[in-house]
Short mmCIF file of C-alpha atoms in Angstrom, two decimals:
data_model
loop_
_atom_site.label_atom_id
_atom_site.label_comp_id
_atom_site.label_asym_id
_atom_site.label_seq_id
_atom_site.Cartn_x
_atom_site.Cartn_y
_atom_site.Cartn_z
CA MET A 1 21.45 1.91 -8.58
CA ILE A 2 20.77 5.36 -7.14
CA ASN A 3 17.59 5.72 -5.12
CA ALA A 4 17.09 9.19 -3.71
CA ASN A 5 13.77 8.01 -2.16
CA GLN A 6 15.52 5.39 -0.02
CA LEU A 7 14.61 5.80 3.73
CA PHE A 8 16.36 2.75 5.18
CA LYS A 9 18.67 -0.01 3.88
CA ALA A 10 20.22 -3.13 5.36
CA GLY A 11 22.46 -5.55 3.53
CA ARG A 12 23.69 -9.06 3.86
CA GLU A 13 25.97 -11.13 1.68
CA THR A 14 23.27 -12.04 -0.81
CA LYS A 15 20.36 -9.96 0.15
CA ILE A 16 19.28 -6.32 0.50
CA PHE A 17 16.28 -4.85 2.33
CA GLU A 18 15.20 -1.42 1.50
CA VAL A 19 12.31 0.92 2.55
CA SER A 20 11.46 3.70 0.06
CA ASP A 21 9.33 6.84 0.03
CA ARG A 22 6.56 6.57 -2.69
CA LEU A 23 4.47 9.28 -1.17
CA GLN A 24 2.27 11.57 -3.24
CA VAL A 25 0.22 14.65 -2.49
CA ASN A 26 -3.51 14.51 -3.15
CA ASP A 27 -4.09 16.46 -6.40
CA PHE A 28 -7.93 16.24 -6.22
CA TYR A 29 -8.27 14.97 -9.73
CA ASN A 30 -8.89 11.42 -8.54
CA GLU A 31 -12.25 10.39 -7.02
CA SER A 32 -10.54 8.95 -4.02
CA GLY A 33 -8.97 12.40 -3.53
CA TYR A 34 -11.95 14.71 -3.73
CA ARG A 35 -14.36 12.33 -1.93
CA MET A 36 -12.11 12.48 1.13
CA SER A 37 -9.95 15.42 2.19
CA SER A 38 -6.76 13.44 2.79
CA ILE A 39 -3.30 14.89 2.22
CA HIS A 40 -2.21 11.64 0.45
CA GLY A 41 -2.84 10.85 -3.12
CA LYS A 42 -4.39 7.56 -4.32
CA PHE A 43 -0.98 5.86 -4.91
CA SER A 44 0.84 7.32 -1.82
CA ARG A 45 2.89 4.49 -0.40
CA ILE A 46 5.68 3.37 1.86
CA LYS A 47 7.47 0.58 0.01
CA PHE A 48 9.38 -2.54 1.32
CA THR A 49 11.75 -4.17 -1.14
CA ILE A 50 13.89 -7.30 -0.74
CA VAL A 51 16.42 -8.14 -3.39
CA ASP A 52 17.62 -11.68 -3.09
CA ILE A 53 20.58 -12.98 -5.37
CA THR A 54 21.02 -16.24 -3.51
CA LYS A 55 20.25 -18.19 -6.77
CA GLY A 56 21.91 -15.63 -9.04
CA SER A 57 21.84 -11.98 -10.10
CA LYS A 58 20.00 -10.14 -12.81
CA ASP A 59 17.12 -12.21 -14.21
CA LYS A 60 17.74 -14.99 -11.58
CA ALA A 61 17.41 -12.55 -8.68
CA ILE A 62 14.17 -12.73 -6.59
CA ILE A 63 12.56 -9.38 -5.92
CA GLY A 64 9.93 -9.11 -3.26
CA GLU A 65 7.98 -5.83 -2.92
CA PHE A 66 5.16 -4.78 -0.74
CA ASN A 67 3.48 -1.37 -0.52
CA PHE A 68 1.85 0.18 2.57
CA LYS A 69 -0.67 2.89 2.45
CA PRO A 70 0.19 5.70 4.97
CA THR A 71 -2.73 4.57 7.25
CA GLU A 72 -1.49 0.89 7.01
CA TRP A 73 2.00 2.04 7.94
CA GLU A 74 0.74 3.99 11.07
CA LEU A 75 -0.92 0.71 12.28
CA LEU A 76 2.13 -1.35 11.36
CA GLN A 77 4.68 0.84 13.09
CA SER A 78 2.68 0.89 16.31
CA LYS A 79 2.93 -2.89 16.44
CA LEU A 80 6.61 -2.98 15.44
CA LYS A 81 7.52 -0.63 18.24
CA LEU A 82 6.85 -3.46 20.65
CA ASN A 83 9.97 -5.34 21.73
CA GLY A 84 10.21 -8.94 20.32
CA ILE A 85 8.99 -10.64 23.53
CA GLU A 86 5.89 -8.35 23.75
CA PHE A 87 5.28 -8.86 20.01
CA ASN A 88 5.28 -12.50 20.46
CA GLU A 89 2.99 -12.52 23.36
CA LYS A 90 0.49 -10.10 21.88
CA LEU A 91 0.59 -10.75 18.11
CA LYS A 92 2.91 -13.70 17.28
CA LYS A 93 3.01 -12.45 13.60
CA ILE A 94 1.60 -9.81 11.22
CA ASN A 95 0.09 -11.10 8.00
CA MET A 96 -1.07 -8.88 5.07
CA THR A 97 -2.27 -9.84 1.61
CA LYS A 98 -3.02 -7.49 -1.35
CA ALA A 99 -4.29 -8.19 -4.84
CA ASN A 100 -3.17 -5.72 -7.44
CA PRO A 101 -5.82 -5.52 -10.38
CA TYR A 102 -3.52 -3.17 -12.31
CA ASN A 103 -0.63 -5.57 -12.59
CA LYS A 104 -1.69 -8.40 -14.97
CA ILE A 105 0.19 -11.67 -15.24
CA GLY A 106 -1.41 -13.38 -18.25
CA ASP A 107 -5.12 -13.60 -17.48
CA LYS A 108 -4.39 -13.40 -13.70
CA ILE A 109 -3.60 -10.52 -11.39
CA GLU A 110 -0.72 -10.04 -9.00
CA VAL A 111 -1.15 -11.08 -5.34
CA LYS A 112 1.37 -9.97 -2.64
CA THR A 113 1.70 -11.29 0.90
CA ILE A 114 3.87 -10.01 3.66
CA VAL A 115 4.52 -11.84 7.03
CA ILE A 116 6.55 -10.24 9.80
CA SER A 117 7.43 -12.32 12.85
CA TYR A 118 9.86 -12.36 15.65
CA GLU A 119 12.07 -15.59 15.57
CA THR A 120 13.23 -16.65 18.99
CA GLY A 121 14.64 -20.08 17.94
CA LEU A 122 17.77 -18.49 16.52
CA ARG A 123 21.07 -18.13 18.33
CA VAL A 124 20.26 -14.37 18.38
CA PRO A 125 16.49 -13.55 18.01
CA ARG A 126 15.64 -11.57 14.96
CA TRP A 127 12.71 -10.09 13.12
CA LYS A 128 11.83 -11.99 9.97
CA ILE A 129 10.16 -10.30 7.01
CA VAL A 130 8.78 -12.67 4.30
CA ILE A 131 7.37 -11.29 0.97
CA THR A 132 5.54 -13.73 -1.35
CA THR A 133 4.46 -13.02 -4.87
CA GLY A 134 1.71 -15.00 -6.63
CA LYS A 135 -1.01 -14.67 -9.13
CA ALA A 136 -4.77 -15.54 -9.06
CA ALA A 137 -7.93 -14.91 -11.18
CA PRO A 138 -9.60 -11.63 -10.15
CA LYS A 139 -13.13 -11.60 -8.73
CA GLU A 140 -15.62 -9.41 -10.60
CA GLU A 141 -16.02 -6.75 -7.84
CA PHE A 142 -13.00 -6.88 -5.64
CA GLY A 143 -10.09 -9.26 -4.61
CA TYR A 144 -9.12 -12.55 -6.09
CA ASP A 145 -10.21 -16.09 -6.29
CA LYS A 146 -8.16 -18.08 -3.67
CA LYS A 147 -8.76 -21.37 -5.51
CA THR A 148 -6.87 -20.19 -8.57
CA TYR A 149 -3.84 -18.86 -6.51
CA THR A 150 -0.34 -19.82 -7.58
CA LYS A 151 2.75 -18.92 -5.77
CA LEU A 152 5.46 -17.51 -8.05
CA SER A 153 8.26 -16.49 -5.67
CA GLU A 154 9.19 -15.96 -2.08
CA THR A 155 12.02 -14.35 -0.25
CA ASN A 156 12.79 -13.16 3.35
CA PHE A 157 15.13 -10.87 5.30
CA MET A 158 16.24 -10.88 8.88
CA LEU A 159 16.72 -7.67 10.89
CA ASP A 160 18.11 -7.46 14.41
CA ASP A 161 16.32 -5.44 17.04
CA LEU A 162 18.49 -2.36 16.57
CA GLU A 163 17.83 -2.38 12.80
CA MET A 164 14.08 -2.79 13.18
CA LYS A 165 13.95 0.08 15.82
CA GLU A 166 16.00 2.33 13.57
CA MET A 167 13.76 1.61 10.53
CA VAL A 168 10.51 2.10 12.25
CA LEU A 169 11.57 5.34 14.04
CA TYR A 170 13.06 6.89 10.94
CA VAL A 171 10.21 6.07 8.54
CA SER A 172 7.63 7.23 11.05
CA LYS A 173 9.54 10.51 11.58
CA PHE A 174 9.98 11.04 7.81
CA LEU A 175 6.19 10.40 7.08
CA LYS A 176 5.33 13.05 9.78
CA LEU A 177 7.68 15.61 8.41
CA TRP A 178 6.64 14.86 4.75
CA GLU A 179 3.01 15.49 5.73
CA GLU A 180 3.87 18.77 7.48
CA ASN A 181 6.09 19.91 4.55
CA ASN A 182 3.36 19.07 1.88
CA PHE A 183 0.40 20.32 3.77
CA SER A 184 0.52 23.72 2.08
CA THR A 185 0.55 22.01 -1.38
CA PHE A 186 -2.41 19.90 -0.40
CA ILE A 187 -4.39 23.03 0.66
CA LYS A 188 -3.64 24.71 -2.72
CA ASN A 189 -4.75 21.70 -4.57
CA ARG A 190 -7.97 21.47 -2.49
CA GLU A 191 -8.59 25.17 -3.08
CA ALA A 192 -8.10 24.76 -6.90
CA PHE A 193 -10.59 21.85 -6.91
CA ILE A 194 -13.15 23.92 -5.02
CA ASN A 195 -12.71 26.77 -7.44
CA ARG A 196 -13.24 24.36 -10.38
CA ALA A 197 -16.33 23.19 -8.71
CA LYS A 198 -17.73 26.59 -8.18
CA LYS A 199 -17.21 27.51 -11.82
CA ASN A 200 -19.28 24.41 -12.71
CA ASN A 201 -21.95 25.00 -10.14
CA TYR A 202 -20.86 21.84 -8.30
CA ASP A 203 -22.38 19.67 -11.10
CA GLU A 204 -21.59 16.11 -10.15
CA GLU A 205 -23.07 14.70 -13.38
CA SER A 206 -20.34 16.35 -15.46
CA LEU A 207 -17.59 16.14 -12.80
CA ASP A 208 -15.49 13.78 -14.81
CA LYS A 209 -15.43 16.38 -17.62
CA TRP A 210 -14.80 19.59 -15.70
CA ASN A 211 -12.30 17.99 -13.30
CA ALA A 212 -10.33 16.14 -15.93
CA LYS A 213 -6.63 17.15 -15.87
CA ASN A 214 -5.75 19.66 -18.59
CA SER A 215 -2.26 18.83 -19.82
CA THR A 216 -1.42 22.45 -20.75
CA THR A 217 -2.58 24.15 -17.53
CA ASP A 218 -2.74 21.57 -14.78
CA SER A 219 0.08 19.64 -13.00
CA PHE A 220 0.61 16.81 -10.63
CA SER A 221 2.21 17.41 -7.23
CA SER A 222 4.81 14.76 -6.46
CA SER A 223 6.37 13.92 -3.12
CA SER A 224 9.28 16.33 -3.82
CA GLY A 225 6.83 19.26 -4.24
CA THR A 226 7.84 19.68 -7.89
CA ASN A 227 5.24 20.01 -10.71
CA LYS A 228 5.38 18.07 -14.02
CA GLN A 229 3.05 18.62 -16.95
CA TYR A 230 1.59 16.09 -19.21
CA ALA A 231 -0.23 15.98 -22.48
CA THR A 232 -2.33 12.85 -22.06
CA GLY A 233 -5.38 14.77 -21.05
CA ASN A 234 -6.47 12.53 -18.20
CA GLN A 235 -5.45 11.30 -14.74
CA LYS A 236 -3.84 8.04 -15.97
CA GLY A 237 -1.37 10.00 -17.96
CA CYS A 238 0.32 11.64 -14.93
CA CYS A 239 1.42 8.61 -13.08
CA CYS A 240 2.26 4.86 -13.49
CA SER A 241 -0.82 2.71 -13.59
CA ASN A 242 0.76 0.12 -11.33
CA CYS A 243 2.64 1.87 -8.65
CA GLY A 244 1.66 5.61 -9.10
CA LYS A 245 5.18 6.89 -9.66
CA VAL A 246 5.40 10.14 -11.77
CA VAL A 247 6.17 9.35 -15.40
CA GLU A 248 7.59 11.89 -17.93
CA LYS A 249 5.20 12.72 -20.80
CA SER A 250 7.34 11.10 -23.47
CA LYS A 251 7.61 7.81 -21.65
CA ALA A 252 3.98 7.95 -20.69
CA ASP A 253 2.86 8.34 -24.31
CA ILE A 254 5.04 5.40 -25.44
CA THR A 255 3.93 2.93 -22.86
CA LEU A 256 0.36 4.03 -23.13
CA LYS A 257 0.47 3.33 -26.99
CA SER A 258 2.39 0.01 -26.63
CA PHE A 259 0.68 -1.45 -23.52
CA GLY A 260 -2.56 0.39 -23.16
CA LYS A 261 -1.46 2.00 -19.85
CA VAL A 262 1.18 4.25 -18.40
CA LEU A 263 4.23 2.39 -16.92
CA CYS A 264 7.34 3.70 -15.17
CA SER A 265 10.69 2.22 -16.04
CA GLU A 266 10.67 0.05 -12.90
CA CYS A 267 7.28 -1.45 -13.66
CA LEU A 268 8.10 -1.81 -17.36
CA GLN A 269 11.21 -3.88 -16.50
CA LYS A 270 9.13 -5.95 -14.10
CA LYS A 271 6.58 -6.60 -16.86
CA PHE A 272 9.22 -8.25 -19.01
CA ARG A 273 10.86 -10.05 -16.05
CA ASN A 274 7.55 -11.69 -15.24
CA LYS A 275 7.11 -13.03 -18.73
#
């Protein structure tokens, strides 16, 4: 499958590891955007994917995915720049867990965990990336109830020292260039928000109304710098509710009507695969 957003790829006989650009410019229509002047949008991510067909392809394949916020990637890459011996002496392993309240699995929510370690017990030491997918009951305010957690799948991928170094350096360089290239778009989006605020006397009580995305005049700035218009009349209509990927109007309207939220093709397939 063609993936123009692919930043790095490594393959083995039955597994593929891929890093993708899921970055988005802050459009200032979302609260997380206008409360903090960040160049990145709410769903701006660097995505790790492992495709494991050890037990079979298609519906038998195990797909592990984990998304990093740009700030999380900056912290991660600083640790992964250490050589394996230094990594083991200072960190031993990296362990991150995230609950996704937008991705429902029955009455539970999706929980993702990634563990990165440097395995020295092998004939040739390698970096090991393990991605685990599970589900759990959500807590009322934030997170999930650990007592209700159930593991659904787990897969791993091994990278040698050269592959890890190549991946970290390229993704970090790409992120820096992406931010430089999209800075002007970010400034334009911020100025447009300030102008909307001025026209409405900076009225925070009615902010949700005067800052709602108008499908006929406003557009969403994607990582490619192109603009796409939507007719859903709100922020949820411009991107996938699960991963934030830009969704065309026709597809957005169909999934919103059928499932109560906007879903991209990838997340729609995942929804049926998890059933």
